[in-house]
Short mmCIF file of C-alpha atoms in Angstrom, two decimals:
data_model
loop_
_atom_site.label_atom_id
_atom_site.label_comp_id
_atom_site.label_asym_id
_atom_site.label_seq_id
_atom_site.Cartn_x
_atom_site.Cartn_y
_atom_site.Cartn_z
CA MET K 1 85.86 72.77 91.15
CA ASN K 2 86.51 74.71 87.94
CA LYS K 3 89.97 75.23 86.47
CA LEU K 4 90.14 78.90 87.49
CA ALA K 5 89.33 78.11 91.12
CA LEU K 6 91.90 75.30 91.17
CA GLU K 7 94.60 77.59 89.76
CA SER K 8 93.76 80.16 92.42
CA LEU K 9 94.32 77.60 95.17
CA THR K 10 97.58 76.23 93.80
CA GLU K 11 99.12 79.49 92.59
CA GLN K 12 102.25 80.43 94.51
CA LYS K 13 101.78 83.99 95.74
CA GLU K 14 105.34 85.25 95.81
CA SER K 15 107.41 88.11 94.49
CA PRO K 16 107.96 89.53 92.00
CA GLU K 17 104.43 88.79 90.68
CA TYR K 18 102.95 89.42 94.12
CA LEU K 19 103.73 91.94 96.87
CA GLN K 20 102.41 92.51 100.34
CA ILE K 21 100.95 95.97 100.89
CA SER K 22 100.12 97.85 104.06
CA TRP K 23 96.56 97.66 105.39
CA ALA K 24 96.20 101.41 104.81
CA ALA K 25 97.41 101.04 101.21
CA ALA K 26 94.93 98.21 100.66
CA MET K 27 92.15 100.51 101.88
CA THR K 28 93.37 103.32 99.63
CA LEU K 29 93.40 101.02 96.59
CA GLY K 30 89.88 99.78 97.35
CA LEU K 31 90.99 96.22 98.08
CA ILE K 32 89.53 96.11 101.59
CA PRO K 33 86.77 98.18 103.21
CA GLY K 34 87.66 100.94 105.62
CA GLN K 35 87.61 104.63 106.33
CA PHE K 36 90.38 107.03 107.35
CA TYR K 37 89.94 109.36 110.29
CA ARG K 38 88.55 112.73 109.21
CA ASN K 39 88.73 111.56 105.60
CA THR K 40 92.54 111.65 105.63
CA LYS K 41 94.17 110.69 102.32
CA LEU K 42 97.11 108.25 102.25
CA SER K 43 99.79 109.54 99.87
CA CYS K 44 102.23 106.58 99.94
CA ILE K 45 101.57 103.02 98.75
CA ASN K 46 103.88 100.84 100.87
CA THR K 47 104.80 97.44 99.42
CA LEU K 48 106.93 94.54 100.65
CA LEU K 49 108.52 91.62 98.82
CA THR K 50 107.20 88.24 99.94
CA TYR K 51 108.24 84.58 99.61
CA PRO K 52 106.93 81.27 101.04
CA SER K 53 110.27 80.66 102.78
CA GLY K 54 109.99 84.07 104.43
CA CYS K 55 112.67 86.47 105.58
CA HIS K 56 116.02 84.77 106.24
CA ALA K 57 117.03 87.20 108.98
CA THR K 58 116.13 86.97 112.67
CA CYS K 59 115.90 90.57 113.88
CA ALA K 60 114.59 90.42 117.45
CA TYR K 61 111.90 93.07 117.04
CA CYS K 62 110.48 92.10 113.63
CA GLY K 63 107.18 90.31 113.13
CA LEU K 64 108.60 88.42 110.14
CA GLN K 65 111.52 86.77 111.91
CA LYS K 66 112.03 83.03 111.44
CA ALA K 67 111.87 82.29 115.17
CA ARG K 68 108.15 83.12 115.37
CA ASP K 69 106.39 79.75 115.48
CA MET K 70 103.73 80.13 112.80
CA GLU K 71 103.22 79.84 109.06
CA TYR K 72 105.03 82.69 107.31
CA SER K 73 101.94 83.82 105.38
CA LYS K 74 100.25 84.50 108.75
CA LYS K 75 103.09 86.63 110.09
CA ASN K 76 102.77 90.41 110.05
CA PHE K 77 105.52 92.91 109.30
CA ILE K 78 104.65 95.43 112.02
CA ARG K 79 101.82 93.71 113.94
CA VAL K 80 99.24 94.86 111.41
CA GLU K 81 98.11 92.60 108.59
CA TRP K 82 99.72 93.22 105.19
CA PRO K 83 97.56 91.62 102.44
CA THR K 84 99.25 89.91 99.49
CA VAL K 85 98.25 91.45 96.15
CA LYS K 86 99.19 90.97 92.51
CA LEU K 87 101.70 93.53 91.27
CA ASP K 88 99.49 94.11 88.21
CA ASP K 89 96.55 94.99 90.46
CA ILE K 90 98.65 97.35 92.58
CA ILE K 91 99.81 99.18 89.47
CA GLU K 92 96.36 99.44 87.88
CA ARG K 93 94.60 100.55 91.06
CA THR K 94 97.34 103.09 91.88
CA LYS K 95 96.74 104.67 88.48
CA GLU K 96 93.15 105.29 89.55
CA VAL K 97 94.03 106.88 92.89
CA GLY K 98 94.44 110.57 92.27
CA HIS K 99 96.17 111.44 95.54
CA ALA K 100 98.94 108.78 95.55
CA GLU K 101 102.29 110.60 95.49
CA ARG K 102 104.79 107.85 96.29
CA LEU K 103 105.22 104.08 96.06
CA CYS K 104 107.81 102.38 98.27
CA ILE K 105 109.31 98.96 97.48
CA SER K 106 110.59 97.32 100.68
CA GLN K 107 112.94 94.33 100.73
CA ILE K 108 113.28 91.38 103.07
CA THR K 109 116.36 89.19 103.49
CA HIS K 110 116.05 86.58 100.75
CA PRO K 111 118.35 85.33 97.94
CA ARG K 112 115.98 86.67 95.27
CA SER K 113 115.21 89.97 96.93
CA ILE K 114 117.66 92.18 95.02
CA ARG K 115 116.83 90.69 91.62
CA ASP K 116 113.09 90.90 92.23
CA THR K 117 113.33 94.47 93.50
CA LYS K 118 114.83 95.47 90.17
CA TYR K 119 112.01 93.72 88.30
CA VAL K 120 109.32 95.42 90.39
CA LEU K 121 111.08 98.77 90.13
CA LYS K 122 111.28 98.49 86.34
CA ARG K 123 107.57 97.66 86.09
CA VAL K 124 106.50 100.42 88.45
CA ILE K 125 108.62 103.07 86.70
CA GLU K 126 107.32 102.02 83.28
CA GLU K 127 103.70 102.18 84.43
CA LEU K 128 103.69 104.86 87.13
CA GLY K 129 106.96 106.78 86.81
CA ASP K 130 105.24 109.89 85.46
CA GLN K 131 102.58 109.78 88.15
CA LEU K 132 104.48 109.35 91.41
CA PHE K 133 107.77 109.22 93.29
CA VAL K 134 109.30 105.73 93.70
CA SER K 135 111.50 104.82 96.66
CA ILE K 136 113.27 101.66 97.81
CA LEU K 137 113.70 100.62 101.43
CA MET K 138 116.54 98.15 101.28
CA ASN K 139 118.11 95.41 103.28
CA ALA K 140 121.82 96.19 102.99
CA THR K 141 123.03 92.59 103.35
CA GLY K 142 124.09 91.25 99.95
CA GLN K 143 123.97 94.58 98.11
CA THR K 144 126.83 95.60 95.82
CA TYR K 145 127.77 99.06 94.60
CA GLU K 146 126.55 97.98 91.15
CA ASP K 147 123.14 97.16 92.63
CA ILE K 148 122.87 100.69 93.98
CA GLU K 149 123.78 102.07 90.56
CA ASP K 150 121.19 99.78 88.96
CA TYR K 151 118.41 101.11 91.18
CA LYS K 152 119.20 104.63 90.06
CA LYS K 153 119.45 103.64 86.38
CA LEU K 154 116.09 101.90 86.60
CA GLY K 155 114.52 105.09 87.90
CA ALA K 156 114.38 104.98 91.70
CA ASP K 157 113.91 108.50 93.09
CA THR K 158 115.30 107.75 96.55
CA LEU K 159 117.12 104.90 98.28
CA THR K 160 116.78 104.27 102.00
CA VAL K 161 118.52 101.69 104.18
CA ALA K 162 116.60 99.93 106.95
CA LEU K 163 119.22 100.61 109.61
CA ASP K 164 116.62 100.65 112.43
CA ALA K 165 119.13 100.48 115.33
CA ALA K 166 121.00 103.70 116.08
CA THR K 167 124.21 102.33 117.65
CA PRO K 168 126.58 99.44 116.83
CA GLU K 169 125.86 97.82 120.19
CA ILE K 170 122.07 97.85 119.77
CA PHE K 171 122.36 96.77 116.15
CA ASP K 172 124.53 93.78 117.01
CA LYS K 173 122.37 92.75 119.95
CA LEU K 174 119.07 92.85 118.05
CA ARG K 175 120.11 92.23 114.42
CA GLY K 176 123.57 90.66 114.49
CA ARG K 177 125.53 87.67 115.76
CA PRO K 178 123.65 87.09 119.04
CA MET K 179 120.48 86.65 116.97
CA ASN K 180 122.23 84.35 114.48
CA SER K 181 121.41 86.95 111.84
CA PRO K 182 123.45 87.81 108.72
CA HIS K 183 123.25 91.58 109.23
CA ARG K 184 126.31 93.60 110.23
CA TRP K 185 126.53 97.26 111.30
CA ASP K 186 129.55 98.00 109.09
CA THR K 187 127.79 96.57 106.02
CA TYR K 188 124.73 98.72 106.59
CA TRP K 189 126.78 101.90 106.96
CA GLU K 190 128.84 101.10 103.87
CA VAL K 191 125.71 100.60 101.77
CA LEU K 192 124.21 103.81 103.18
CA GLU K 193 127.36 105.67 102.11
CA TRP K 194 127.08 104.12 98.63
CA CYS K 195 123.49 105.34 98.38
CA GLY K 196 124.63 108.86 99.24
CA GLU K 197 127.37 108.74 96.60
CA VAL K 198 125.13 107.38 93.86
CA MET K 199 121.89 109.25 94.56
CA GLY K 200 123.25 112.58 95.76
CA ASP K 201 122.35 114.87 98.63
CA GLY K 202 118.71 114.62 99.69
CA TYR K 203 117.97 111.39 97.83
CA ALA K 204 119.40 108.80 100.24
CA GLY K 205 118.48 108.06 103.81
CA CYS K 206 117.86 105.45 106.49
CA HIS K 207 115.14 104.25 108.81
CA LEU K 208 115.65 104.49 112.57
CA ILE K 209 113.24 103.16 115.19
CA VAL K 210 112.94 105.60 118.08
CA GLY K 211 113.34 103.84 121.43
CA LEU K 212 114.69 100.59 120.00
CA GLY K 213 117.07 99.08 122.55
#
Protein backbone atom coordinates (compact mmCIF):
# COMPACT_ATOMS: atom_id res chain seq x y z
CA MET A 1 0.00 0.00 0.00
CA ASN A 2 1.46 3.38 -0.97
CA LYS A 3 1.83 6.28 1.44
CA LEU A 4 -1.07 8.25 -0.07
CA ALA A 5 -3.47 5.33 0.27
CA LEU A 6 -2.36 4.73 3.87
CA GLU A 7 -2.90 8.39 4.77
CA SER A 8 -6.36 8.23 3.24
CA LEU A 9 -7.29 5.31 5.47
CA THR A 10 -5.92 6.79 8.68
CA GLU A 11 -6.98 10.40 8.15
CA GLN A 12 -9.56 11.57 10.66
CA LYS A 13 -12.45 13.02 8.69
CA GLU A 14 -13.77 15.63 11.10
CA SER A 15 -14.59 19.31 11.19
CA PRO A 16 -13.43 21.90 10.51
CA GLU A 17 -11.38 20.34 7.66
CA TYR A 18 -14.32 18.12 6.69
CA LEU A 19 -18.07 18.69 6.57
CA GLN A 20 -21.03 16.51 5.77
CA ILE A 21 -23.16 17.78 2.90
CA SER A 22 -26.66 16.87 1.81
CA TRP A 23 -27.09 14.23 -0.88
CA ALA A 24 -28.63 16.86 -3.17
CA ALA A 25 -25.67 19.20 -2.58
CA ALA A 26 -23.26 16.35 -3.37
CA MET A 27 -25.10 15.81 -6.66
CA THR A 28 -25.00 19.53 -7.42
CA LEU A 29 -21.25 19.68 -6.79
CA GLY A 30 -20.63 16.66 -9.01
CA LEU A 31 -19.44 14.44 -6.16
CA ILE A 32 -22.02 11.71 -6.74
CA PRO A 33 -24.06 10.80 -9.83
CA GLY A 34 -27.69 11.78 -10.02
CA GLN A 35 -30.30 13.83 -11.80
CA PHE A 36 -32.89 16.27 -10.47
CA TYR A 37 -36.53 15.99 -11.50
CA ARG A 38 -37.29 18.12 -14.55
CA ASN A 39 -33.71 19.41 -14.44
CA THR A 40 -34.39 21.39 -11.25
CA LYS A 41 -31.39 23.38 -9.96
CA LEU A 42 -30.45 23.28 -6.26
CA SER A 43 -29.64 26.80 -5.05
CA CYS A 44 -28.44 26.02 -1.49
CA ILE A 45 -25.40 23.97 -0.47
CA ASN A 46 -26.30 22.52 2.94
CA THR A 47 -23.37 21.51 5.17
CA LEU A 48 -23.11 19.99 8.64
CA LEU A 49 -20.25 19.84 11.13
CA THR A 50 -19.10 16.30 11.90
CA TYR A 51 -16.97 14.57 14.56
CA PRO A 52 -16.10 10.92 15.35
CA SER A 53 -17.72 11.25 18.79
CA GLY A 54 -20.90 12.48 17.14
CA CYS A 55 -23.59 14.81 18.41
CA HIS A 56 -23.72 15.01 22.21
CA ALA A 57 -27.47 15.65 22.34
CA THR A 58 -30.22 13.02 22.33
CA CYS A 59 -33.16 14.64 20.55
CA ALA A 60 -35.79 11.92 20.14
CA TYR A 61 -36.50 12.55 16.45
CA CYS A 62 -32.95 13.05 15.15
CA GLY A 63 -31.04 10.46 13.15
CA LEU A 64 -27.76 11.55 14.78
CA GLN A 65 -28.76 10.96 18.40
CA LYS A 66 -26.39 8.98 20.61
CA ALA A 67 -29.01 6.37 21.50
CA ARG A 68 -29.05 4.93 17.97
CA ASP A 69 -27.00 1.74 18.18
CA MET A 70 -24.60 2.11 15.26
CA GLU A 71 -21.29 3.70 14.32
CA TYR A 72 -21.72 7.48 14.12
CA SER A 73 -20.28 7.72 10.60
CA LYS A 74 -23.15 5.48 9.41
CA LYS A 75 -25.87 7.60 10.99
CA ASN A 76 -27.87 9.98 8.82
CA PHE A 77 -29.07 13.45 9.77
CA ILE A 78 -32.55 13.20 8.25
CA ARG A 79 -32.73 9.57 7.05
CA VAL A 80 -30.89 10.41 3.84
CA GLU A 81 -27.16 9.88 3.53
CA TRP A 82 -24.97 12.96 3.98
CA PRO A 83 -21.50 12.32 2.47
CA THR A 84 -18.40 13.64 4.25
CA VAL A 85 -16.36 15.99 2.05
CA LYS A 86 -13.26 18.14 2.45
CA LEU A 87 -14.05 21.80 3.07
CA ASP A 88 -11.52 22.73 0.38
CA ASP A 89 -13.39 20.60 -2.17
CA ILE A 90 -16.76 22.08 -1.19
CA ILE A 91 -15.40 25.59 -1.67
CA GLU A 92 -13.70 24.89 -5.00
CA ARG A 93 -16.64 23.00 -6.49
CA THR A 94 -19.15 25.62 -5.30
CA LYS A 95 -17.14 28.24 -7.19
CA GLU A 96 -17.80 26.25 -10.36
CA VAL A 97 -21.55 25.93 -9.83
CA GLY A 98 -23.14 28.94 -11.43
CA HIS A 99 -26.57 28.60 -9.82
CA ALA A 100 -25.55 28.22 -6.15
CA GLU A 101 -27.03 31.17 -4.23
CA ARG A 102 -26.56 30.16 -0.59
CA LEU A 103 -24.35 27.99 1.62
CA CYS A 104 -25.63 26.96 5.05
CA ILE A 105 -23.34 25.87 7.90
CA SER A 106 -25.25 23.68 10.37
CA GLN A 107 -24.01 22.84 13.85
CA ILE A 108 -24.35 19.76 16.03
CA THR A 109 -23.97 19.63 19.81
CA HIS A 110 -20.23 19.24 20.38
CA PRO A 111 -17.60 21.10 22.47
CA ARG A 112 -15.78 22.26 19.32
CA SER A 113 -18.85 23.16 17.30
CA ILE A 114 -18.88 26.92 17.94
CA ARG A 115 -15.15 27.37 17.38
CA ASP A 116 -15.18 25.28 14.22
CA THR A 117 -18.22 27.09 12.86
CA LYS A 118 -16.29 30.33 13.04
CA TYR A 119 -13.35 28.76 11.21
CA VAL A 120 -15.57 27.39 8.43
CA LEU A 121 -17.49 30.66 8.21
CA LYS A 122 -14.26 32.65 7.85
CA ARG A 123 -13.01 30.35 5.09
CA VAL A 124 -16.31 30.36 3.20
CA ILE A 125 -16.67 34.16 3.38
CA GLU A 126 -13.09 34.67 2.20
CA GLU A 127 -13.54 32.32 -0.75
CA LEU A 128 -17.24 32.62 -1.63
CA GLY A 129 -18.55 35.73 0.12
CA ASP A 130 -18.89 37.67 -3.12
CA GLN A 131 -20.62 34.78 -4.85
CA LEU A 132 -23.34 33.67 -2.46
CA PHE A 133 -25.33 34.23 0.73
CA VAL A 134 -23.98 32.44 3.84
CA SER A 135 -26.24 31.33 6.68
CA ILE A 136 -25.72 29.49 9.97
CA LEU A 137 -28.17 27.03 11.48
CA MET A 138 -27.13 26.91 15.10
CA ASN A 139 -27.51 24.78 18.15
CA ALA A 140 -28.28 27.34 20.85
CA THR A 141 -26.78 25.36 23.75
CA GLY A 142 -23.42 26.86 24.72
CA GLN A 143 -23.74 30.02 22.63
CA THR A 144 -22.87 33.41 24.15
CA TYR A 145 -23.93 36.86 23.00
CA GLU A 146 -20.33 37.41 21.90
CA ASP A 147 -20.54 34.32 19.68
CA ILE A 148 -23.56 35.80 17.91
CA GLU A 149 -21.66 39.05 17.40
CA ASP A 150 -18.67 37.09 16.07
CA TYR A 151 -20.79 35.35 13.44
CA LYS A 152 -21.95 38.72 12.15
CA LYS A 153 -18.43 40.19 12.22
CA LEU A 154 -17.12 37.21 10.28
CA GLY A 155 -19.69 37.83 7.57
CA ALA A 156 -22.72 35.61 8.17
CA ASP A 157 -25.73 36.96 6.26
CA THR A 158 -28.37 35.27 8.42
CA LEU A 159 -28.50 33.34 11.69
CA THR A 160 -31.14 30.72 12.37
CA VAL A 161 -31.77 28.69 15.51
CA ALA A 162 -32.77 25.02 15.25
CA LEU A 163 -35.73 25.35 17.60
CA ASP A 164 -37.66 22.52 15.86
CA ALA A 165 -40.33 22.08 18.58
CA ALA A 166 -43.02 24.77 18.69
CA THR A 167 -44.04 24.62 22.38
CA PRO A 168 -42.16 24.35 25.69
CA GLU A 169 -43.90 21.05 26.47
CA ILE A 170 -42.97 19.39 23.17
CA PHE A 171 -39.45 20.80 23.32
CA ASP A 172 -38.85 19.44 26.81
CA LYS A 173 -40.35 16.04 26.01
CA LEU A 174 -38.33 15.48 22.83
CA ARG A 175 -35.18 17.58 23.39
CA GLY A 176 -34.92 18.25 27.12
CA ARG A 177 -34.61 16.55 30.50
CA PRO A 178 -36.69 13.41 29.76
CA MET A 179 -34.24 12.65 26.93
CA ASN A 180 -31.21 13.37 29.14
CA SER A 181 -30.36 16.12 26.68
CA PRO A 182 -28.60 19.44 27.43
CA HIS A 183 -31.06 21.58 25.47
CA ARG A 184 -33.48 23.93 27.23
CA TRP A 185 -36.41 25.89 25.77
CA ASP A 186 -35.49 29.12 27.57
CA THR A 187 -31.91 28.95 26.26
CA TYR A 188 -33.08 28.52 22.69
CA TRP A 189 -35.46 31.48 22.90
CA GLU A 190 -32.82 33.68 24.51
CA VAL A 191 -30.33 32.92 21.73
CA LEU A 192 -33.02 33.52 19.10
CA GLU A 193 -33.67 36.95 20.65
CA TRP A 194 -29.92 37.67 20.59
CA CYS A 195 -29.83 36.80 16.89
CA GLY A 196 -32.65 39.26 16.25
CA GLU A 197 -30.85 42.01 18.16
CA VAL A 198 -27.51 41.47 16.47
CA MET A 199 -28.60 40.69 12.90
CA GLY A 200 -31.64 42.95 12.61
CA ASP A 201 -35.11 42.45 11.19
CA GLY A 202 -35.27 39.86 8.43
CA TYR A 203 -31.85 38.35 9.09
CA ALA A 204 -32.62 36.02 12.01
CA GLY A 205 -34.99 33.11 12.23
CA CYS A 206 -35.64 29.60 13.47
CA HIS A 207 -36.44 26.14 12.17
CA LEU A 208 -39.74 24.51 13.15
CA ILE A 209 -40.77 20.97 12.23
CA VAL A 210 -44.44 20.86 11.25
CA GLY A 211 -46.27 18.06 13.06
CA LEU A 212 -43.52 17.36 15.58
CA GLY A 213 -45.14 16.16 18.80
